[in-house]
Amino acid sequence: MRHLGSFAVLVLIVSLTGCATQAQFTAMVPSNVQLVNHHANTVSTTVTGGEKTNPLLPSEISSDGYKHALDQTLLDSKLFSNVREGSSGEYQLTVRLNKAKQPMVGLGMTVRLSADWVLTYTNNGETVWQETIEIEYTAKLTEHLVGIERLRKANEGAVRENIRIGLERLSAVPFQNKIRLTGGSSAQPPQHQ
């Protein structure tokens, strides 16, 4: 009987505050990416470490949502000539999300997000660039009155900033003169515009 009472209280709280919703990838796409260079080669992406949102628990950042936002930003910014599925790009960009630090309550919800970015040559796995991008984003009370929705907006903002900063730093990387392939052959060098 005690469990039934606890469940009823949980249902009441959820009905008053709303259910947690997954961060939406369309809201995680940054619109203000300032690139130093554009690269003529193709890229494939992999994102790991995210979590799906349980409606009864706080909003989370999923790997799929982050990957969709990353791919869309790569396409919009034209940092690479194209984004390829799987591992068919000349480069492989891997992002590993570390557990985001999220508040349980607060007027301003601040999410701290850390992600390890690694760019490698697809054919031989050699690392071209790697960096850990750490940011925080605060969703203020004016963005949404309901705390669960404010946390979702903070998650979306944290991903947006993480992607923006990651791509801006990646665009500044001075790529080597040619892509080294297995067996000593080489492809056309990345072109800087």
PDB file of N, CA, C and O in Angstrom, residues 55-126:
ATOM      1  N   PRO A  55      10.942   9.574 -19.566  1.00  0.00           N
ATOM      2  CA  PRO A  55       9.988  10.653 -19.281  1.00  0.00           C
ATOM      3  C   PRO A  55       9.831  10.980 -17.797  1.00  0.00           C
ATOM      4  O   PRO A  55       9.430  12.083 -17.441  1.00  0.00           O
ATOM      5  N   LEU A  56      10.142  10.019 -16.911  1.00  0.00           N
ATOM      6  CA  LEU A  56       9.998  10.258 -15.470  1.00  0.00           C
ATOM      7  C   LEU A  56      11.274  10.797 -14.835  1.00  0.00           C
ATOM      8  O   LEU A  56      11.296  11.091 -13.647  1.00  0.00           O
ATOM      9  N   LEU A  57      12.327  10.920 -15.620  1.00  0.00           N
ATOM     10  CA  LEU A  57      13.604  11.421 -15.127  1.00  0.00           C
ATOM     11  C   LEU A  57      13.992  12.676 -15.899  1.00  0.00           C
ATOM     12  O   LEU A  57      13.336  13.037 -16.866  1.00  0.00           O
ATOM     13  N   PRO A  58      15.068  13.353 -15.490  1.00  0.00           N
ATOM     14  CA  PRO A  58      15.468  14.582 -16.188  1.00  0.00           C
ATOM     15  C   PRO A  58      15.780  14.352 -17.666  1.00  0.00           C
ATOM     16  O   PRO A  58      16.190  13.266 -18.067  1.00  0.00           O
ATOM     17  N   SER A  59      15.631  15.395 -18.460  1.00  0.00           N
ATOM     18  CA  SER A  59      15.945  15.363 -19.893  1.00  0.00           C
ATOM     19  C   SER A  59      17.422  15.051 -20.083  1.00  0.00           C
ATOM     20  O   SER A  59      18.271  15.516 -19.322  1.00  0.00           O
ATOM     21  N   GLU A  60      17.724  14.240 -21.086  1.00  0.00           N
ATOM     22  CA  GLU A  60      19.098  13.857 -21.379  1.00  0.00           C
ATOM     23  C   GLU A  60      19.460  14.246 -22.813  1.00  0.00           C
ATOM     24  O   GLU A  60      18.610  14.658 -23.596  1.00  0.00           O
ATOM     25  N   ILE A  61      20.733  14.066 -23.140  1.00  0.00           N
ATOM     26  CA  ILE A  61      21.235  14.312 -24.490  1.00  0.00           C
ATOM     27  C   ILE A  61      21.539  12.950 -25.102  1.00  0.00           C
ATOM     28  O   ILE A  61      22.390  12.211 -24.587  1.00  0.00           O
ATOM     29  N   SER A  62      20.866  12.608 -26.186  1.00  0.00           N
ATOM     30  CA  SER A  62      21.094  11.303 -26.813  1.00  0.00           C
ATOM     31  C   SER A  62      22.223  11.391 -27.845  1.00  0.00           C
ATOM     32  O   SER A  62      22.463  12.448 -28.435  1.00  0.00           O
ATOM     33  N   SER A  63      22.892  10.264 -28.063  1.00  0.00           N
ATOM     34  CA  SER A  63      23.935  10.200 -29.091  1.00  0.00           C
ATOM     35  C   SER A  63      23.347  10.482 -30.467  1.00  0.00           C
ATOM     36  O   SER A  63      23.940  11.200 -31.281  1.00  0.00           O
ATOM     37  N   ASP A  64      22.159   9.906 -30.744  1.00  0.00           N
ATOM     38  CA  ASP A  64      21.515  10.103 -32.049  1.00  0.00           C
ATOM     39  C   ASP A  64      21.168  11.574 -32.280  1.00  0.00           C
ATOM     40  O   ASP A  64      21.381  12.100 -33.369  1.00  0.00           O
ATOM     41  N   GLY A  65      20.606  12.228 -31.263  1.00  0.00           N
ATOM     42  CA  GLY A  65      20.256  13.639 -31.397  1.00  0.00           C
ATOM     43  C   GLY A  65      21.477  14.506 -31.646  1.00  0.00           C
ATOM     44  O   GLY A  65      21.463  15.388 -32.511  1.00  0.00           O
ATOM     45  N   TYR A  66      22.549  14.250 -30.894  1.00  0.00           N
ATOM     46  CA  TYR A  66      23.795  15.007 -31.076  1.00  0.00           C
ATOM     47  C   TYR A  66      24.341  14.770 -32.483  1.00  0.00           C
ATOM     48  O   TYR A  66      24.745  15.707 -33.169  1.00  0.00           O
ATOM     49  N   LYS A  67      24.345  13.496 -32.927  1.00  0.00           N
ATOM     50  CA  LYS A  67      24.868  13.169 -34.263  1.00  0.00           C
ATOM     51  C   LYS A  67      24.058  13.859 -35.356  1.00  0.00           C
ATOM     52  O   LYS A  67      24.628  14.414 -36.303  1.00  0.00           O
ATOM     53  N   HIS A  68      22.737  13.861 -35.239  1.00  0.00           N
ATOM     54  CA  HIS A  68      21.906  14.536 -36.240  1.00  0.00           C
ATOM     55  C   HIS A  68      22.241  16.026 -36.294  1.00  0.00           C
ATOM     56  O   HIS A  68      22.350  16.606 -37.371  1.00  0.00           O
ATOM     57  N   ALA A  69      22.396  16.644 -35.124  1.00  0.00           N
ATOM     58  CA  ALA A  69      22.714  18.073 -35.069  1.00  0.00           C
ATOM     59  C   ALA A  69      24.110  18.332 -35.631  1.00  0.00           C
ATOM     60  O   ALA A  69      24.326  19.308 -36.361  1.00  0.00           O
ATOM     61  N   LEU A  70      25.067  17.466 -35.315  1.00  0.00           N
ATOM     62  CA  LEU A  70      26.434  17.605 -35.832  1.00  0.00           C
ATOM     63  C   LEU A  70      26.443  17.473 -37.349  1.00  0.00           C
ATOM     64  O   LEU A  70      27.045  18.301 -38.054  1.00  0.00           O
ATOM     65  N   ASP A  71      25.785  16.442 -37.868  1.00  0.00           N
ATOM     66  CA  ASP A  71      25.751  16.230 -39.316  1.00  0.00           C
ATOM     67  C   ASP A  71      25.098  17.409 -40.035  1.00  0.00           C
ATOM     68  O   ASP A  71      25.590  17.864 -41.073  1.00  0.00           O
ATOM     69  N   GLN A  72      23.996  17.905 -39.474  1.00  0.00           N
ATOM     70  CA  GLN A  72      23.306  19.035 -40.102  1.00  0.00           C
ATOM     71  C   GLN A  72      24.188  20.275 -40.100  1.00  0.00           C
ATOM     72  O   GLN A  72      24.238  21.021 -41.082  1.00  0.00           O
ATOM     73  N   THR A  73      24.900  20.498 -39.002  1.00  0.00           N
ATOM     74  CA  THR A  73      25.792  21.655 -38.924  1.00  0.00           C
ATOM     75  C   THR A  73      26.953  21.524 -39.903  1.00  0.00           C
ATOM     76  O   THR A  73      27.352  22.504 -40.542  1.00  0.00           O
ATOM     77  N   LEU A  74      27.486  20.315 -40.043  1.00  0.00           N
ATOM     78  CA  LEU A  74      28.556  20.090 -41.027  1.00  0.00           C
ATOM     79  C   LEU A  74      28.054  20.381 -42.434  1.00  0.00           C
ATOM     80  O   LEU A  74      28.760  21.009 -43.239  1.00  0.00           O
ATOM     81  N   LEU A  75      26.847  19.943 -42.751  1.00  0.00           N
ATOM     82  CA  LEU A  75      26.268  20.200 -44.074  1.00  0.00           C
ATOM     83  C   LEU A  75      26.022  21.690 -44.282  1.00  0.00           C
ATOM     84  O   LEU A  75      26.357  22.246 -45.330  1.00  0.00           O
ATOM     85  N   ASP A  76      25.428  22.350 -43.278  1.00  0.00           N
ATOM     86  CA  ASP A  76      25.109  23.778 -43.392  1.00  0.00           C
ATOM     87  C   ASP A  76      26.367  24.635 -43.520  1.00  0.00           C
ATOM     88  O   ASP A  76      26.395  25.583 -44.305  1.00  0.00           O
ATOM     89  N   SER A  77      27.387  24.306 -42.742  1.00  0.00           N
ATOM     90  CA  SER A  77      28.604  25.131 -42.708  1.00  0.00           C
ATOM     91  C   SER A  77      29.535  24.840 -43.880  1.00  0.00           C
ATOM     92  O   SER A  77      30.383  25.654 -44.199  1.00  0.00           O
ATOM     93  N   LYS A  78      29.391  23.646 -44.476  1.00  0.00           N
ATOM     94  CA  LYS A  78      30.267  23.228 -45.573  1.00  0.00           C
ATOM     95  C   LYS A  78      31.737  23.163 -45.142  1.00  0.00           C
ATOM     96  O   LYS A  78      32.640  23.457 -45.924  1.00  0.00           O
ATOM     97  N   LEU A  79      31.969  22.789 -43.884  1.00  0.00           N
ATOM     98  CA  LEU A  79      33.339  22.624 -43.414  1.00  0.00           C
ATOM     99  C   LEU A  79      34.052  21.556 -44.241  1.00  0.00           C
ATOM    100  O   LEU A  79      35.202  21.719 -44.634  1.00  0.00           O
ATOM    101  N   PHE A  80      33.349  20.444 -44.521  1.00  0.00           N
ATOM    102  CA  PHE A  80      33.845  19.415 -45.427  1.00  0.00           C
ATOM    103  C   PHE A  80      32.956  19.425 -46.663  1.00  0.00           C
ATOM    104  O   PHE A  80      31.851  19.969 -46.648  1.00  0.00           O
ATOM    105  N   SER A  81      33.420  18.780 -47.736  1.00  0.00           N
ATOM    106  CA  SER A  81      32.651  18.810 -48.983  1.00  0.00           C
ATOM    107  C   SER A  81      31.333  18.055 -48.864  1.00  0.00           C
ATOM    108  O   SER A  81      30.358  18.407 -49.520  1.00  0.00           O
ATOM    109  N   ASN A  82      31.302  17.015 -47.998  1.00  0.00           N
ATOM    110  CA  ASN A  82      30.065  16.255 -47.815  1.00  0.00           C
ATOM    111  C   ASN A  82      30.177  15.423 -46.548  1.00  0.00           C
ATOM    112  O   ASN A  82      31.278  15.148 -46.069  1.00  0.00           O
ATOM    113  N   VAL A  83      29.022  15.012 -46.026  1.00  0.00           N
ATOM    114  CA  VAL A  83      28.963  14.121 -44.866  1.00  0.00           C
ATOM    115  C   VAL A  83      28.473  12.777 -45.375  1.00  0.00           C
ATOM    116  O   VAL A  83      27.402  12.692 -45.978  1.00  0.00           O
ATOM    117  N   ARG A  84      29.261  11.731 -45.128  1.00  0.00           N
ATOM    118  CA  ARG A  84      28.939  10.390 -45.620  1.00  0.00           C
ATOM    119  C   ARG A  84      28.499   9.503 -44.460  1.00  0.00           C
ATOM    120  O   ARG A  84      28.939   9.673 -43.327  1.00  0.00           O
ATOM    121  N   GLU A  85      27.657   8.532 -44.770  1.00  0.00           N
ATOM    122  CA  GLU A  85      27.186   7.576 -43.765  1.00  0.00           C
ATOM    123  C   GLU A  85      28.248   6.516 -43.482  1.00  0.00           C
ATOM    124  O   GLU A  85      29.125   6.256 -44.306  1.00  0.00           O
ATOM    125  N   GLY A  86      28.134   5.898 -42.330  1.00  0.00           N
ATOM    126  CA  GLY A  86      29.054   4.817 -41.954  1.00  0.00           C
ATOM    127  C   GLY A  86      30.477   5.306 -41.857  1.00  0.00           C
ATOM    128  O   GLY A  86      30.755   6.291 -41.184  1.00  0.00           O
ATOM    129  N   SER A  87      31.365   4.616 -42.559  1.00  0.00           N
ATOM    130  CA  SER A  87      32.779   5.021 -42.555  1.00  0.00           C
ATOM    131  C   SER A  87      33.266   5.257 -43.980  1.00  0.00           C
ATOM    132  O   SER A  87      34.418   4.997 -44.298  1.00  0.00           O
ATOM    133  N   SER A  88      32.381   5.775 -44.826  1.00  0.00           N
ATOM    134  CA  SER A  88      32.744   5.973 -46.234  1.00  0.00           C
ATOM    135  C   SER A  88      33.380   7.336 -46.509  1.00  0.00           C
ATOM    136  O   SER A  88      33.780   7.606 -47.631  1.00  0.00           O
ATOM    137  N   GLY A  89      33.474   8.202 -45.498  1.00  0.00           N
ATOM    138  CA  GLY A  89      34.152   9.480 -45.683  1.00  0.00           C
ATOM    139  C   GLY A  89      35.663   9.312 -45.645  1.00  0.00           C
ATOM    140  O   GLY A  89      36.184   8.332 -45.102  1.00  0.00           O
ATOM    141  N   GLU A  90      36.382  10.258 -46.212  1.00  0.00           N
ATOM    142  CA  GLU A  90      37.843  10.210 -46.182  1.00  0.00           C
ATOM    143  C   GLU A  90      38.374  10.465 -44.770  1.00  0.00           C
ATOM    144  O   GLU A  90      39.455  10.006 -44.419  1.00  0.00           O
ATOM    145  N   TYR A  91      37.605  11.195 -43.986  1.00  0.00           N
ATOM    146  CA  TYR A  91      37.918  11.421 -42.579  1.00  0.00           C
ATOM    147  C   TYR A  91      36.801  10.845 -41.723  1.00  0.00           C
ATOM    148  O   TYR A  91      35.650  10.759 -42.156  1.00  0.00           O
ATOM    149  N   GLN A  92      37.151  10.476 -40.493  1.00  0.00           N
ATOM    150  CA  GLN A  92      36.166  10.003 -39.511  1.00  0.00           C
ATOM    151  C   GLN A  92      36.227  10.948 -38.315  1.00  0.00           C
ATOM    152  O   GLN A  92      37.284  11.100 -37.704  1.00  0.00           O
ATOM    153  N   LEU A  93      35.103  11.590 -38.026  1.00  0.00           N
ATOM    154  CA  LEU A  93      35.012  12.470 -36.859  1.00  0.00           C
ATOM    155  C   LEU A  93      34.226  11.739 -35.781  1.00  0.00           C
ATOM    156  O   LEU A  93      33.060  11.394 -35.975  1.00  0.00           O
ATOM    157  N   THR A  94      34.878  11.465 -34.660  1.00  0.00           N
ATOM    158  CA  THR A  94      34.249  10.753 -33.548  1.00  0.00           C
ATOM    159  C   THR A  94      34.116  11.706 -32.370  1.00  0.00           C
ATOM    160  O   THR A  94      35.086  12.367 -31.987  1.00  0.00           O
ATOM    161  N   VAL A  95      32.902  11.778 -31.830  1.00  0.00           N
ATOM    162  CA  VAL A  95      32.648  12.597 -30.647  1.00  0.00           C
ATOM    163  C   VAL A  95      32.135  11.678 -29.551  1.00  0.00           C
ATOM    164  O   VAL A  95      31.150  10.955 -29.739  1.00  0.00           O
ATOM    165  N   ARG A  96      32.826  11.683 -28.408  1.00  0.00           N
ATOM    166  CA  ARG A  96      32.376  10.901 -27.249  1.00  0.00           C
ATOM    167  C   ARG A  96      31.880  11.874 -26.184  1.00  0.00           C
ATOM    168  O   ARG A  96      32.640  12.696 -25.676  1.00  0.00           O
ATOM    169  N   LEU A  97      30.588  11.775 -25.892  1.00  0.00           N
ATOM    170  CA  LEU A  97      29.995  12.644 -24.883  1.00  0.00           C
ATOM    171  C   LEU A  97      30.319  12.104 -23.501  1.00  0.00           C
ATOM    172  O   LEU A  97      30.102  10.923 -23.218  1.00  0.00           O
ATOM    173  N   ASN A  98      30.845  12.962 -22.650  1.00  0.00           N
ATOM    174  CA  ASN A  98      31.025  12.611 -21.251  1.00  0.00           C
ATOM    175  C   ASN A  98      29.740  12.985 -20.524  1.00  0.00           C
ATOM    176  O   ASN A  98      28.965  13.806 -21.006  1.00  0.00           O
ATOM    177  N   LYS A  99      29.475  12.397 -19.391  1.00  0.00           N
ATOM    178  CA  LYS A  99      28.227  12.651 -18.676  1.00  0.00           C
ATOM    179  C   LYS A  99      28.059  14.135 -18.415  1.00  0.00           C
ATOM    180  O   LYS A  99      28.914  14.787 -17.830  1.00  0.00           O
ATOM    181  N   ALA A 100      26.936  14.691 -18.890  1.00  0.00           N
ATOM    182  CA  ALA A 100      26.652  16.113 -18.671  1.00  0.00           C
ATOM    183  C   ALA A 100      26.298  16.334 -17.212  1.00  0.00           C
ATOM    184  O   ALA A 100      25.618  15.516 -16.596  1.00  0.00           O
ATOM    185  N   LYS A 101      26.768  17.454 -16.666  1.00  0.00           N
ATOM    186  CA  LYS A 101      26.405  17.825 -15.295  1.00  0.00           C
ATOM    187  C   LYS A 101      25.174  18.708 -15.370  1.00  0.00           C
ATOM    188  O   LYS A 101      25.206  19.775 -15.985  1.00  0.00           O
ATOM    189  N   GLN A 102      24.084  18.230 -14.761  1.00  0.00           N
ATOM    190  CA  GLN A 102      22.804  18.922 -14.850  1.00  0.00           C
ATOM    191  C   GLN A 102      22.272  19.222 -13.456  1.00  0.00           C
ATOM    192  O   GLN A 102      22.412  18.412 -12.553  1.00  0.00           O
ATOM    193  N   PRO A 103      21.614  20.375 -13.297  1.00  0.00           N
ATOM    194  CA  PRO A 103      20.990  20.685 -12.004  1.00  0.00           C
ATOM    195  C   PRO A 103      19.659  19.941 -11.865  1.00  0.00           C
ATOM    196  O   PRO A 103      19.036  19.577 -12.865  1.00  0.00           O
ATOM    197  N   MET A 104      19.246  19.699 -10.650  1.00  0.00           N
ATOM    198  CA  MET A 104      17.930  19.096 -10.415  1.00  0.00           C
ATOM    199  C   MET A 104      16.851  20.187 -10.359  1.00  0.00           C
ATOM    200  O   MET A 104      15.735  19.982 -10.813  1.00  0.00           O
ATOM    201  N   VAL A 105      17.201  21.317  -9.753  1.00  0.00           N
ATOM    202  CA  VAL A 105      16.262  22.437  -9.649  1.00  0.00           C
ATOM    203  C   VAL A 105      17.028  23.736  -9.817  1.00  0.00           C
ATOM    204  O   VAL A 105      18.250  23.764  -9.728  1.00  0.00           O
ATOM    205  N   GLY A 106      16.299  24.816 -10.045  1.00  0.00           N
ATOM    206  CA  GLY A 106      16.931  26.122 -10.126  1.00  0.00           C
ATOM    207  C   GLY A 106      16.182  27.044 -11.059  1.00  0.00           C
ATOM    208  O   GLY A 106      15.468  26.595 -11.955  1.00  0.00           O
ATOM    209  N   LEU A 107      16.341  28.339 -10.820  1.00  0.00           N
ATOM    210  CA  LEU A 107      15.717  29.312 -11.710  1.00  0.00           C
ATOM    211  C   LEU A 107      16.447  29.338 -13.041  1.00  0.00           C
ATOM    212  O   LEU A 107      15.833  29.366 -14.097  1.00  0.00           O
ATOM    213  N   GLY A 108      17.767  29.334 -12.982  1.00  0.00           N
ATOM    214  CA  GLY A 108      18.582  29.205 -14.189  1.00  0.00           C
ATOM    215  C   GLY A 108      19.161  27.803 -14.200  1.00  0.00           C
ATOM    216  O   GLY A 108      19.811  27.394 -13.248  1.00  0.00           O
ATOM    217  N   MET A 109      18.883  27.058 -15.237  1.00  0.00           N
ATOM    218  CA  MET A 109      19.387  25.685 -15.341  1.00  0.00           C
ATOM    219  C   MET A 109      20.681  25.703 -16.149  1.00  0.00           C
ATOM    220  O   MET A 109      20.672  26.017 -17.339  1.00  0.00           O
ATOM    221  N   THR A 110      21.804  25.391 -15.501  1.00  0.00           N
ATOM    222  CA  THR A 110      23.094  25.392 -16.162  1.00  0.00           C
ATOM    223  C   THR A 110      23.560  23.964 -16.397  1.00  0.00           C
ATOM    224  O   THR A 110      23.688  23.190 -15.454  1.00  0.00           O
ATOM    225  N   VAL A 111      23.788  23.613 -17.654  1.00  0.00           N
ATOM    226  CA  VAL A 111      24.296  22.292 -18.025  1.00  0.00           C
ATOM    227  C   VAL A 111      25.754  22.445 -18.446  1.00  0.00           C
ATOM    228  O   VAL A 111      26.082  23.299 -19.270  1.00  0.00           O
ATOM    229  N   ARG A 112      26.613  21.623 -17.859  1.00  0.00           N
ATOM    230  CA  ARG A 112      28.023  21.584 -18.223  1.00  0.00           C
ATOM    231  C   ARG A 112      28.247  20.328 -19.048  1.00  0.00           C
ATOM    232  O   ARG A 112      27.988  19.224 -18.579  1.00  0.00           O
ATOM    233  N   LEU A 113      28.740  20.512 -20.262  1.00  0.00           N
ATOM    234  CA  LEU A 113      28.920  19.391 -21.186  1.00  0.00           C
ATOM    235  C   LEU A 113      30.370  19.319 -21.650  1.00  0.00           C
ATOM    236  O   LEU A 113      30.951  20.311 -22.068  1.00  0.00           O
ATOM    237  N   SER A 114      30.929  18.121 -21.553  1.00  0.00           N
ATOM    238  CA  SER A 114      32.284  17.858 -22.028  1.00  0.00           C
ATOM    239  C   SER A 114      32.200  16.773 -23.092  1.00  0.00           C
ATOM    240  O   SER A 114      31.482  15.783 -22.926  1.00  0.00           O
ATOM    241  N   ALA A 115      32.918  16.965 -24.198  1.00  0.00           N
ATOM    242  CA  ALA A 115      32.927  15.975 -25.274  1.00  0.00           C
ATOM    243  C   ALA A 115      34.331  15.858 -25.846  1.00  0.00           C
ATOM    244  O   ALA A 115      35.009  16.864 -26.058  1.00  0.00           O
ATOM    245  N   ASP A 116      34.759  14.619 -26.057  1.00  0.00           N
ATOM    246  CA  ASP A 116      36.071  14.354 -26.650  1.00  0.00           C
ATOM    247  C   ASP A 116      35.896  14.231 -28.158  1.00  0.00           C
ATOM    248  O   ASP A 116      35.167  13.357 -28.636  1.00  0.00           O
ATOM    249  N   TRP A 117      36.544  15.116 -28.909  1.00  0.00           N
ATOM    250  CA  TRP A 117      36.482  15.136 -30.374  1.00  0.00           C
ATOM    251  C   TRP A 117      37.772  14.555 -30.923  1.00  0.00           C
ATOM    252  O   TRP A 117      38.867  14.953 -30.506  1.00  0.00           O
ATOM    253  N   VAL A 118      37.652  13.640 -31.885  1.00  0.00           N
ATOM    254  CA  VAL A 118      38.826  13.046 -32.532  1.00  0.00           C
ATOM    255  C   VAL A 118      38.559  12.956 -34.033  1.00  0.00           C
ATOM    256  O   VAL A 118      37.542  12.401 -34.449  1.00  0.00           O
ATOM    257  N   LEU A 119      39.465  13.495 -34.841  1.00  0.00           N
ATOM    258  CA  LEU A 119      39.390  13.378 -36.293  1.00  0.00           C
ATOM    259  C   LEU A 119      40.521  12.460 -36.749  1.00  0.00           C
ATOM    260  O   LEU A 119      41.679  12.685 -36.406  1.00  0.00           O
ATOM    261  N   THR A 120      40.174  11.422 -37.507  1.00  0.00           N
ATOM    262  CA  THR A 120      41.172  10.474 -37.996  1.00  0.00           C
ATOM    263  C   THR A 120      41.030  10.291 -39.501  1.00  0.00           C
ATOM    264  O   THR A 120      39.990  10.588 -40.084  1.00  0.00           O
ATOM    265  N   TYR A 121      42.120   9.784 -40.117  1.00  0.00           N
ATOM    266  CA  TYR A 121      42.031   9.331 -41.496  1.00  0.00           C
ATOM    267  C   TYR A 121      41.257   8.018 -41.471  1.00  0.00           C
ATOM    268  O   TYR A 121      41.582   7.116 -40.698  1.00  0.00           O
ATOM    269  N   THR A 122      40.279   7.865 -42.311  1.00  0.00           N
ATOM    270  CA  THR A 122      39.456   6.656 -42.305  1.00  0.00           C
ATOM    271  C   THR A 122      40.262   5.420 -42.673  1.00  0.00           C
ATOM    272  O   THR A 122      40.117   4.370 -42.049  1.00  0.00           O
ATOM    273  N   ASN A 123      41.124   5.519 -43.667  1.00  0.00           N
ATOM    274  CA  ASN A 123      41.812   4.331 -44.179  1.00  0.00           C
ATOM    275  C   ASN A 123      42.841   3.725 -43.241  1.00  0.00           C
ATOM    276  O   ASN A 123      43.043   2.520 -43.255  1.00  0.00           O
ATOM    277  N   ASN A 124      43.514   4.556 -42.439  1.00  0.00           N
ATOM    278  CA  ASN A 124      44.541   3.979 -41.572  1.00  0.00           C
ATOM    279  C   ASN A 124      44.339   4.301 -40.088  1.00  0.00           C
ATOM    280  O   ASN A 124      45.112   3.859 -39.256  1.00  0.00           O
ATOM    281  N   GLY A 125      43.309   5.067 -39.767  1.00  0.00           N
ATOM    282  CA  GLY A 125      43.001   5.346 -38.367  1.00  0.00           C
ATOM    283  C   GLY A 125      43.930   6.333 -37.688  1.00  0.00           C
ATOM    284  O   GLY A 125      43.825   6.563 -36.484  1.00  0.00           O
ATOM    285  N   GLU A 126      44.842   6.932 -38.446  1.00  0.00           N
ATOM    286  CA  GLU A 126      45.785   7.879 -37.850  1.00  0.00           C
ATOM    287  C   GLU A 126      45.055   9.141 -37.399  1.00  0.00           C
ATOM    288  O   GLU A 126      44.217   9.691 -38.109  1.00  0.00           O
TER     289      GLU A 126
END
